[in-house]
Coordinates of C-alpha atoms and ligand atoms in Angstrom, one line a residue:
X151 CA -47.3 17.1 -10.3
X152 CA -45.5 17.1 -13.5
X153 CA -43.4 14.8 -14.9
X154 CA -39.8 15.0 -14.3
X155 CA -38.4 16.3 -17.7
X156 CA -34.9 14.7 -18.3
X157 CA -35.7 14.9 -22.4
X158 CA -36.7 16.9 -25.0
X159 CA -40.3 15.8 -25.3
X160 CA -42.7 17.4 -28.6
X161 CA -45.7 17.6 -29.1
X162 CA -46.0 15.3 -32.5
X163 CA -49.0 16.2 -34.7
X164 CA -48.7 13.3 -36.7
X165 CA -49.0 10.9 -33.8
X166 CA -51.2 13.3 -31.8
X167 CA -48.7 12.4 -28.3
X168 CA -45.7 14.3 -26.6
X169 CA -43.0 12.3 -27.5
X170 CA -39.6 12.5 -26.2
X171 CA -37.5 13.2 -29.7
X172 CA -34.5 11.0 -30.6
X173 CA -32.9 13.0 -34.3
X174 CA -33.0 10.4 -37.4
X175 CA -29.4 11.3 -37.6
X176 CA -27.1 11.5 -34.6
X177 CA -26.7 14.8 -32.9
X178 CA -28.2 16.8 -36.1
X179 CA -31.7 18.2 -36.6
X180 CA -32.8 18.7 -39.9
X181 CA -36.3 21.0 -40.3
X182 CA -38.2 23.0 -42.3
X183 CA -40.6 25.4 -41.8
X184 CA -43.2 26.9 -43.9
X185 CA -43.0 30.3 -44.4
X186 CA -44.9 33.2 -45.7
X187 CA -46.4 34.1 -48.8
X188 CA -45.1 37.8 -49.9
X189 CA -47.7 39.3 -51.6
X190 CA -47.9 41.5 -48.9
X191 CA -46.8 42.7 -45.3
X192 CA -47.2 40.2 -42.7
X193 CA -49.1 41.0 -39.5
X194 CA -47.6 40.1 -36.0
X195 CA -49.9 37.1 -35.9
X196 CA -48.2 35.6 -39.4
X197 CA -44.8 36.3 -37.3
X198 CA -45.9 33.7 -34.9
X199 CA -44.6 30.9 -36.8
X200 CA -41.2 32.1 -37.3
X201 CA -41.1 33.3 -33.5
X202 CA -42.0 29.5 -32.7
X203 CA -39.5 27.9 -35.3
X204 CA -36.6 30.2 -33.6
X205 CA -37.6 29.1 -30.5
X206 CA -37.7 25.8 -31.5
X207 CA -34.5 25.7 -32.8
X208 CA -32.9 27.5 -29.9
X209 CA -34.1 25.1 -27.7
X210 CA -32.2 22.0 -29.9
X211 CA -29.3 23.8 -30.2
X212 CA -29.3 24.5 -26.4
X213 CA -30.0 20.3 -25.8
X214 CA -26.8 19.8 -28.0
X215 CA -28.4 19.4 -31.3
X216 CA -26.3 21.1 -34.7
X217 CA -29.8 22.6 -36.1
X218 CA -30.2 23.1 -40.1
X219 CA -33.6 24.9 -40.2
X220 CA -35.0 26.1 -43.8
X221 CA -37.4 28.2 -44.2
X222 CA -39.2 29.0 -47.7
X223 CA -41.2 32.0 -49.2
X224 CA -44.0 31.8 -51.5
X225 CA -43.4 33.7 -54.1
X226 CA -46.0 32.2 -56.6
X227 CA -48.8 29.7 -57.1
X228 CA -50.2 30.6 -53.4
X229 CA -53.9 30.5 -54.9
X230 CA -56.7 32.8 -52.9
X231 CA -58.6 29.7 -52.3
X232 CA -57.2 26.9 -51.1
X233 CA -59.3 24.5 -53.0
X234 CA -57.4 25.1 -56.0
X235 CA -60.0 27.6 -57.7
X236 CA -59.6 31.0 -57.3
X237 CA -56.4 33.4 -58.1
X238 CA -52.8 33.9 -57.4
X239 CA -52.0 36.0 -54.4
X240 CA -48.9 37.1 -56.3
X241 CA -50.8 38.3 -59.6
X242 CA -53.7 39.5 -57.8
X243 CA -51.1 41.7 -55.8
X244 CA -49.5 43.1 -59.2
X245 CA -52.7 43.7 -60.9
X246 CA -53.7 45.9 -58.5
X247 CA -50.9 47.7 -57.4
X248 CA -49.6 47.9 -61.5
X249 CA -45.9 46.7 -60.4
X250 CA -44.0 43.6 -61.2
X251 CA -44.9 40.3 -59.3
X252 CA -40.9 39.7 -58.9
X253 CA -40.7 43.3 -57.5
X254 CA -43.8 42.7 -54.6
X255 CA -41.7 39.2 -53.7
X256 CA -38.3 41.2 -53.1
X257 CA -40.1 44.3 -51.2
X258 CA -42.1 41.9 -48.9
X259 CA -39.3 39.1 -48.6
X260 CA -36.9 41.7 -47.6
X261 CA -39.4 42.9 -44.8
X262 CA -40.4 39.8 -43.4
X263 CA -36.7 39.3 -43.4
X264 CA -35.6 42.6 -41.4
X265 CA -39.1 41.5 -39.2
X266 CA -38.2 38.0 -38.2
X267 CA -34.4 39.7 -37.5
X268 CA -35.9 42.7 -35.2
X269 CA -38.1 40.1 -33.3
X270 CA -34.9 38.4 -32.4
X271 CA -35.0 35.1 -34.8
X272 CA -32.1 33.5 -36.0
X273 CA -31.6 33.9 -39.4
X274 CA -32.3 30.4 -40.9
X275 CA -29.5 28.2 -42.6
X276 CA -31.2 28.3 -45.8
X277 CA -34.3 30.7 -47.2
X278 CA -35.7 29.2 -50.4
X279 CA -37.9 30.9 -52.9
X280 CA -40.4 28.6 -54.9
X281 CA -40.1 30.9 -58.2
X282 CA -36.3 29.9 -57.2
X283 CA -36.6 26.0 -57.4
X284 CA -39.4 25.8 -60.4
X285 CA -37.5 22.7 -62.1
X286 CA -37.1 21.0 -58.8
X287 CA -41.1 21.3 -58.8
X288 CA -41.5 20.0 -62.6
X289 CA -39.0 16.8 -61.7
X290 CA -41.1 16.6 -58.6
X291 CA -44.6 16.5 -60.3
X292 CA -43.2 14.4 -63.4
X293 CA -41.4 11.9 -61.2
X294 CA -45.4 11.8 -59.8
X295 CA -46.8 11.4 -63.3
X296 CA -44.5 8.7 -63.9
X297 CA -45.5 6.5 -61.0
X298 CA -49.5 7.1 -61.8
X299 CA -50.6 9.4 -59.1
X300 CA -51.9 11.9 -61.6
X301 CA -53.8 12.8 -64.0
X302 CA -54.4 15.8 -66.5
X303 CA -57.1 18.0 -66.6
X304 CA -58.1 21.2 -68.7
X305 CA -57.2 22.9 -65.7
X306 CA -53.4 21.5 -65.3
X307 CA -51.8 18.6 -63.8
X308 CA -53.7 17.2 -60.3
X309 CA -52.6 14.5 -57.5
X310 CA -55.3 11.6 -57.4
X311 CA -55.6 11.3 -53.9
X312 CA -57.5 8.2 -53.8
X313 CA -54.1 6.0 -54.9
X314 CA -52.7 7.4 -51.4
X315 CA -54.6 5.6 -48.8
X316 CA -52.9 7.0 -46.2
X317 CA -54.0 10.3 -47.4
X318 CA -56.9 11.0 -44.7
X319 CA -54.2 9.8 -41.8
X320 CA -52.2 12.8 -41.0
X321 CA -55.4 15.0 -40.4
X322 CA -58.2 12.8 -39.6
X323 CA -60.1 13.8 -42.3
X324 CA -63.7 12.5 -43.3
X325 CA -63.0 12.1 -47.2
X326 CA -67.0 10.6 -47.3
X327 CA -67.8 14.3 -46.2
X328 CA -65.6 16.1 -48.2
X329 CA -67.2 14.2 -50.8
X330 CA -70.7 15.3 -50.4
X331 CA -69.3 18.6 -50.6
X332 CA -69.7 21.4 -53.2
X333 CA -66.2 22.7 -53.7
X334 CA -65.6 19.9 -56.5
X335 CA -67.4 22.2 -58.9
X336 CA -64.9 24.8 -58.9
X337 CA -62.4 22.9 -60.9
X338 CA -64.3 21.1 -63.6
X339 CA -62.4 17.6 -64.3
X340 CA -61.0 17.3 -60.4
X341 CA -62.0 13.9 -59.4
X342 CA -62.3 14.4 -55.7
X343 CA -62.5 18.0 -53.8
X344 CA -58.9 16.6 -52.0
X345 CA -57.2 16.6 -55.1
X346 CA -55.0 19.0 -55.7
X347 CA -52.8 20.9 -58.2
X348 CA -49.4 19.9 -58.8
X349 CA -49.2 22.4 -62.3
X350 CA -51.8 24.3 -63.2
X351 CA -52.2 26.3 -66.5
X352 CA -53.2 29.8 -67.1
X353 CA -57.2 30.3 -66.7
X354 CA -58.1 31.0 -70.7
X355 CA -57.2 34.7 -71.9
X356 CA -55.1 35.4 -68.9
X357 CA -51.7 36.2 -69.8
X358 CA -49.9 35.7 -66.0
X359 CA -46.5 37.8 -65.2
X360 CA -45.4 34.1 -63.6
X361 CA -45.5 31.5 -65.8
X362 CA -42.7 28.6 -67.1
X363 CA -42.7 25.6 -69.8
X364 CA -43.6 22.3 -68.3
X365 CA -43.5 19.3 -70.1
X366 CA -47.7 19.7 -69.6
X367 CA -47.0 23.3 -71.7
X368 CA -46.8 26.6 -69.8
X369 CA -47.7 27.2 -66.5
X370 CA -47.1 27.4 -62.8
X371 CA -46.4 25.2 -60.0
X372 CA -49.4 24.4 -57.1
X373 CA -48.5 25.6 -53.9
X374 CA -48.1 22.5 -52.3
X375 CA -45.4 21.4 -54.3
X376 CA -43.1 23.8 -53.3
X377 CA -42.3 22.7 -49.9
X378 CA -41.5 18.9 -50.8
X379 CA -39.7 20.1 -53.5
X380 CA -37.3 22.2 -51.3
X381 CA -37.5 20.4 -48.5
X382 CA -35.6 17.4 -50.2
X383 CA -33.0 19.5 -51.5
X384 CA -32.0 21.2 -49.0
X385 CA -33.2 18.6 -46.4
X386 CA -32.9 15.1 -48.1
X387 CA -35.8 12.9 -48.2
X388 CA -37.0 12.6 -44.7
X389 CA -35.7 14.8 -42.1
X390 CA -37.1 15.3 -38.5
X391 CA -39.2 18.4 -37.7
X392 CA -41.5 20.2 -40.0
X393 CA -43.3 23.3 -38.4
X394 CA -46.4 25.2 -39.5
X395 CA -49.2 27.1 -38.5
X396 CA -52.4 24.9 -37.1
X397 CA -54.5 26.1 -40.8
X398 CA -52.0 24.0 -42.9
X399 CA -52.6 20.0 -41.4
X400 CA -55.7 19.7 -42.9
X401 CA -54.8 20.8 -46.7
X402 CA -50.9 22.2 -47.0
X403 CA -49.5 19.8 -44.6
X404 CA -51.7 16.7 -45.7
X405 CA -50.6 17.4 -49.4
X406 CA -46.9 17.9 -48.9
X407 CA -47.1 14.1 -47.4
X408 CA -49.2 12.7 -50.4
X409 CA -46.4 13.9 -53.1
X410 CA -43.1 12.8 -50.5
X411 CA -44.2 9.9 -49.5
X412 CA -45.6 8.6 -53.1
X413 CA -42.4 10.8 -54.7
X414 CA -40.0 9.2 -52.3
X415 CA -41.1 5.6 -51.1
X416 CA -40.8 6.8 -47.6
X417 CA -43.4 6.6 -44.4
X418 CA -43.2 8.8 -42.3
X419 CA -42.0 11.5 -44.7
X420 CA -41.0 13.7 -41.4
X421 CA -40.8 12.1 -38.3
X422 CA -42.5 15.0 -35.6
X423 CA -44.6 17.9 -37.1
X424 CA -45.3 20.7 -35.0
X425 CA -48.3 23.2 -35.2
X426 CA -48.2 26.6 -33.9
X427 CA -52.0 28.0 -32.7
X428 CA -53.2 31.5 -33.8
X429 CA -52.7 34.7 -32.2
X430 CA -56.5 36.3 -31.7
X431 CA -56.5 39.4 -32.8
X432 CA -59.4 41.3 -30.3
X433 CA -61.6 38.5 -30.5
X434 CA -61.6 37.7 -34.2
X435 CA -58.9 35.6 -36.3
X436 CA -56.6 38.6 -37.9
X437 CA -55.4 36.8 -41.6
X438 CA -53.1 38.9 -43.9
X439 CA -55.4 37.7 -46.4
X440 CA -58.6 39.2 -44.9
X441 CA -56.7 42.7 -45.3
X442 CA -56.8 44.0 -41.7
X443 CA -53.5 44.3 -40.9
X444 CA -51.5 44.7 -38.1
X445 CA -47.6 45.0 -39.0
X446 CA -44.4 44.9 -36.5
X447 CA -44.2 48.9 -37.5
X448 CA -47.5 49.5 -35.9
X449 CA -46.0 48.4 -32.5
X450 CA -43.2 50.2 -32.5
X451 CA -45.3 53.4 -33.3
X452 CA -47.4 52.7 -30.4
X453 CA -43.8 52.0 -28.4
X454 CA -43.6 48.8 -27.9
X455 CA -40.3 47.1 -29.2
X456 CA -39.6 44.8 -31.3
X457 CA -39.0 42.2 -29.3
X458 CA -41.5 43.2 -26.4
X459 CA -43.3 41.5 -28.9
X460 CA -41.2 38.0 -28.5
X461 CA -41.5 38.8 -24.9
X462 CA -45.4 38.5 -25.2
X463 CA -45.3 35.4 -27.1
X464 CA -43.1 33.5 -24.8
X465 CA -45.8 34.3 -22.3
X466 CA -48.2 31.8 -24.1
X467 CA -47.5 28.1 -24.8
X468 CA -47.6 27.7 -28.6
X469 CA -50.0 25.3 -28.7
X470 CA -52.7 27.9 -27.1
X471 CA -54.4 30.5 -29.0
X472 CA -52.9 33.7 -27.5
X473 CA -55.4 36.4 -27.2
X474 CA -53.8 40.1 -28.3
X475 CA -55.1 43.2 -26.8
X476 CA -53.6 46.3 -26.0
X477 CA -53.4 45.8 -22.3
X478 CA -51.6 42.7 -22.3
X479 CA -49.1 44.0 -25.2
X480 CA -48.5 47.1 -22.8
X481 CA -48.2 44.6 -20.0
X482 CA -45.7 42.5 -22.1
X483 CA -43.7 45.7 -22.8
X484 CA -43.5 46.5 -19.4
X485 CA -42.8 43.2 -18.3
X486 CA -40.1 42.9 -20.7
X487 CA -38.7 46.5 -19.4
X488 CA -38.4 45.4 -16.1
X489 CA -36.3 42.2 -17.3
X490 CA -34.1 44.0 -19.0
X491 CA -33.4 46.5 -16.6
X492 CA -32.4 43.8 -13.9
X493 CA -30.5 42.5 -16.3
X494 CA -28.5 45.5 -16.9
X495 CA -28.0 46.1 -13.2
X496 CA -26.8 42.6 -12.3
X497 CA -24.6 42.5 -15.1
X498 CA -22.4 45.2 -13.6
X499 CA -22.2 43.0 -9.9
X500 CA -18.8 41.9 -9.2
X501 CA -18.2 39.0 -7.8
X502 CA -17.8 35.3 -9.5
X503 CA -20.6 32.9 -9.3
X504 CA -20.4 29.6 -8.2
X505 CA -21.3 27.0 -10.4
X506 CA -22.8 24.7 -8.2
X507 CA -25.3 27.0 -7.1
X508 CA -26.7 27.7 -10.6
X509 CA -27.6 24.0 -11.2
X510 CA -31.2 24.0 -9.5
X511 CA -32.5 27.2 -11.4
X512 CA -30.5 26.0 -14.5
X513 CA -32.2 22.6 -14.5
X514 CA -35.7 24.1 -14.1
X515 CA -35.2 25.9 -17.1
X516 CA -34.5 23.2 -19.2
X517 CA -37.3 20.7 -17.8
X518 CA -39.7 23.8 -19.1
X519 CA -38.3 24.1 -22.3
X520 CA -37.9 20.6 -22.8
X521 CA -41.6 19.5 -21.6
X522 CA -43.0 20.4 -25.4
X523 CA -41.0 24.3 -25.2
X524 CA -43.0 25.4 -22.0
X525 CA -42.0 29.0 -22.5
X526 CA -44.0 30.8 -19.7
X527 CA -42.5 27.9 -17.2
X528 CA -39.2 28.9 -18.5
X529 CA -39.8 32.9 -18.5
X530 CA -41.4 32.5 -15.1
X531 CA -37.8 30.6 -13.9
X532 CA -35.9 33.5 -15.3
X533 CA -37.8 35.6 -13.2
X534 CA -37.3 33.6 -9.5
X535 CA -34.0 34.0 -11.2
X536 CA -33.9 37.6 -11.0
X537 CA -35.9 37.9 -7.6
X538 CA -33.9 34.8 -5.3
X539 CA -32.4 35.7 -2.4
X540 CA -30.1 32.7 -2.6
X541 CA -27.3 33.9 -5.7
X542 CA -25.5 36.4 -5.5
X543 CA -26.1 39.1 -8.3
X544 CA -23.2 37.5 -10.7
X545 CA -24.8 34.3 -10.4
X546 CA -28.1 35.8 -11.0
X547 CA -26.4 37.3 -14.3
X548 CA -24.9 34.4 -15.4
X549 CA -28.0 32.1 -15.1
X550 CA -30.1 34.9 -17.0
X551 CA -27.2 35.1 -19.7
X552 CA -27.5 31.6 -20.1
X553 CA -31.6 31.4 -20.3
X554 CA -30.8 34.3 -23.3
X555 CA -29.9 31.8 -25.7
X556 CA -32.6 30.3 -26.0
X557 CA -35.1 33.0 -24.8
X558 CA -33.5 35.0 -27.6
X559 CA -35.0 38.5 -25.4
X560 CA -31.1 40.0 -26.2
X561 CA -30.6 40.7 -22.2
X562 CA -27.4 41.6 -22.6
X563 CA -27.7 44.3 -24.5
X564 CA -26.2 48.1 -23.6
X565 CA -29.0 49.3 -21.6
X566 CA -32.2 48.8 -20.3
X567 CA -35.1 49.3 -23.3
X568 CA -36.4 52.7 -22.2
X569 CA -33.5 54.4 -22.5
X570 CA -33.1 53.0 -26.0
X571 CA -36.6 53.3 -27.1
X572 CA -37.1 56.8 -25.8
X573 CA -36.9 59.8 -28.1
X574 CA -38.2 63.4 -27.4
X575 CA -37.1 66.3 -29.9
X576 CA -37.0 68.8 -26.5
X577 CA -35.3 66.1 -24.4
X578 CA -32.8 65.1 -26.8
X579 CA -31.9 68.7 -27.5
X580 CA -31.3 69.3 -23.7
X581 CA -29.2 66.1 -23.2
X582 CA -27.2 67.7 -26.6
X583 CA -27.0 70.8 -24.6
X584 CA -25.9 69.5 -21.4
X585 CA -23.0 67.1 -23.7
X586 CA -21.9 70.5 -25.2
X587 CA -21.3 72.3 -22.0
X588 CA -19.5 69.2 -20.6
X589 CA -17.3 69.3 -23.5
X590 CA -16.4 72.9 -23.1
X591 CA -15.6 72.4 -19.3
X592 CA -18.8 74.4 -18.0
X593 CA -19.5 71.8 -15.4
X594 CA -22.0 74.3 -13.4
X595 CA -24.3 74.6 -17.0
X596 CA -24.2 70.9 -17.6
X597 CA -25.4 70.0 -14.2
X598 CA -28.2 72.9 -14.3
X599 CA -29.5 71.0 -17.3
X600 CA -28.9 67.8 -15.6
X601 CA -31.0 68.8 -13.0
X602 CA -33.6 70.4 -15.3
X603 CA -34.0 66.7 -16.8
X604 CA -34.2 65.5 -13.4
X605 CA -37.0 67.4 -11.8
X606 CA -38.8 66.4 -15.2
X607 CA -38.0 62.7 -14.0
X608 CA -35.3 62.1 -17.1
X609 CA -32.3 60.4 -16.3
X610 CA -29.0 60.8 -18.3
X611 CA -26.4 58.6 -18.3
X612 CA -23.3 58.5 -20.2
X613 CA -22.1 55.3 -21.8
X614 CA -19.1 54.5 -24.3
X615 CA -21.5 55.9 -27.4
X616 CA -22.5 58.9 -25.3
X617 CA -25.2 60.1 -23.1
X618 CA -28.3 58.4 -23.2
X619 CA -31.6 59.3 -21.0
X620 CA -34.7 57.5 -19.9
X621 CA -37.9 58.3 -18.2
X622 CA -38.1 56.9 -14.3
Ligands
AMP754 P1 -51.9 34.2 -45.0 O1 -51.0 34.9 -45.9 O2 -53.1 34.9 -44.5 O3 -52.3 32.8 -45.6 O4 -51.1 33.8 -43.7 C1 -49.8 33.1 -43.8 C2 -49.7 32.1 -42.6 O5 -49.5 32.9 -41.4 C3 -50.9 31.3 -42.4 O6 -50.9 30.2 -43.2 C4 -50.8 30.9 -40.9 O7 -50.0 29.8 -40.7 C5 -50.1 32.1 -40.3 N1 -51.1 33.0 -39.7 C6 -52.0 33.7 -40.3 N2 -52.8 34.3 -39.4 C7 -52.2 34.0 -38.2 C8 -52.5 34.4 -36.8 N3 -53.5 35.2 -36.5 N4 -51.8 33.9 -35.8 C9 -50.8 33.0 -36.1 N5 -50.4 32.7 -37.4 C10 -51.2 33.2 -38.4
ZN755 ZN1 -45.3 24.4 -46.8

């Protein structure tokens, strides 16, 4: 039996327990997300985390909470290896491709952008690019140098993890290991394979399209910096929730607490972290970097919508790895179909409903989405929603309306998803046909075509922006 839910309990990396969550500041939830590196289009699995963060904040906002959620974009120092060796996603991107680095960051910003939107996220209060905030970095790193956590190398500017004890905490790491490991020969000078870049300088002979002075002389900022840089200016010092995908505790996440927490004084640095698992792309882990991709267009080419796809991942817990296959996308899609054409049909019952009889189905919602953002528990109450025999059809409305917010699966939109989704050259010709006739009074021709469409099983309907049709 569960747990009666009457808080919003998360699941807290950092303390590795569901915790019920109490915000540092009365009624106002700062958090920050990490966001994606645009060197190139992001897959459906690297829209995970921003499907998550949305439905994250929703949830707050639904419990009360006034949310401020910033999300950055990496739009330099991202290196191809995480271990500080290796290149810049960003340059490697423009060498090959012969355009400007500035030019990739707009064209893949903009698309993770119109992504995220079409998937049904909220857009965040603030998006912050790192080439945006490069003097908050160089304060950030020299406010570092100044209290003795680093040290200089030919290389650039690194942290010296071993004056941060705490540094092994946050992800359980076995520094000893790490140690006896060979990565340290990538960087000659690095002192430990955990220390990491804070500035780096250009490799010898390479002239980089993204580089800036530094009091170190020019260069460019590690990756890691950017997110503690931003995160206090747009968040303050400590704030409340910082999200992520599952990859970043061990390096990204583990970093970003070594430069706050020396930078700032503070412990904890953020109070409940949160880790999305990977989507499992038919059997194998599906990264942007590895170059198979899989964007949001492909879906839609294959007809499945937009936000069949946020239909699908509600139907996983984020904390599971979420296996994607054709047949349970399809199943999603048709899942998510169904929904939405319930939703259409009691949205036009009459009748009020009573409020009194929403409170059962209303409070098992909430105990879903508040026991760590059970999703599928919650979709699975929107569904004995739209089934039970006890509310009337406006009361089944209203209870789905409600669940909306949060769900963010845009139920109340003008028409069930087929008949949106749906286009056919021949089909849309006939239904053009059929409008004409109707126009010019020839009632007998525009029902011959309407019963042409219907013996091929197409059904036309006409709403305030004109006739639409869908398969049955
Ligand atoms: P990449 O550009 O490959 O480093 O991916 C950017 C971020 O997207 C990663 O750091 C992950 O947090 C996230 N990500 C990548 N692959 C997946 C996946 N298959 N499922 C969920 N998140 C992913
Ligand atoms: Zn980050």
């Amino acid at each position: 039996m569960a747990a009666r839910v009457d808080r919003l309990v998360l699941y807290n990396t950092r303390t590795r327990h569901k915790q019920a969550f109490e915000a540092l500041e009365p009624g106002h939830v700062r958090m920050y997300s990490c966001g994606p590196t645009v060197y190139s289009a992001q897959h459906i699995g690297n829209l995970r985390p921003y499907l998550f963060a949305d439905l994250l904040r929703r949830v707050l906002e639904a419990e009360g909470y006034r949310v401020t959620h910033v999300i950055n974009v990496t739009d330099v120092g991202h290196l191809t290896d995480d271990a500080d060796a290796g290149e810049d996603k960003m340059e490697v991107a423009a060498r090959r491709s012969g355009r400007r680095a500035e030019e990739i960051a707009e064209q893949y910003t903009r698309q993770w952008m119109e992504d995220c939107r079409r998937v049904g996220c909220l857009e965040p209060h603030v998006t912050c690019r790192a080439t945006d905030h490069i003097a908050e970095q160089v304060a950030l790193a020299r406010r570092l140098e100044e209290r003795g956590y680093t040290y200089r190398i030919e290389d650039g500017v690194y942290f010296d993890t071993s004056k941060f004890p705490r540094y092994a905490e946050f992800a359980r790491l076995d520094l000893s290991s790490q140690a006896a490991g060979v990565r340290i020969g990538d960087v000659p000078g690095k002192r430990h394979p955990a220390d990491f870049a804070l500035w780096k300088f250009p490799s010898p002979g390479v002239r980089r399209q993204q580089e800036w002075d530094s009091p170190w002389g020019r260069g460019f900022p590690g990756w890691h910096l950017e997110c503690s840089a931003m995160s206090s200016e747009h968040l303050g010092k400590t704030f409340d929730i910082h999200t992520g995908g599952v990859d970043h505790i061990a390096v990204h996440h583990t970093n970003e607490i070594a430069q706050s927490e020396c930078a700032w004084d503070v412990h904890p640095w953020v109070n409940v972290w949160m880790h999305e698992e990977f989507l499992d792309f038919r059997g194998g882990k599906m990264s942007k970097s590895k170059g198979d991709l899989y964007v949001l267009e492909d879906l839609v080419e294959q007809g499945i919508e937009p936000l069949a796809y946020r239909y699908f991942f509600l139907q996983a817990h984020y904390r599971q790895q979420q296996t994607f296959t054709d047949a349970a996308i399809e199943a999603a899609a048709t899942g998510y179909d169904r929904l939405v054409g319930q939703a259409a049909e009691l949205r036009e019952a009459p009748g009020d409903p009573e409020a009194s009889r929403l409170a059962s189905f209303r409070e098992r919602f909430r105990a879903a989405m508040r026991d760590d953002l059970n999703a599928p528990r919650a979709l699975a109450v929107a569904w004995d929603v739209v089934r039970s025999r006890e509310l009337v059809p406006a009361e089944r409305w209203a209870l789905l309306a409600e669940f909306d917010a949060v769900l963010g699966l845009d139920l109340a939109r003008a028409l069930p998803r087929k008949q949106v989704r749906e286009s056919d050259p021949r089909i849309d010709a006939m239904v053009a046909r059929r409008e004409e006739a109707r126009r010019q009074r020839d009632f007998a021709e525009a029902d011959r075509i309407r019963d042409a469409l219907a013996a091929e099983g197409v059904a036309v309907e006409d709403s305030e922006d004109g006739p639409r049709w869908r398969r049955r």
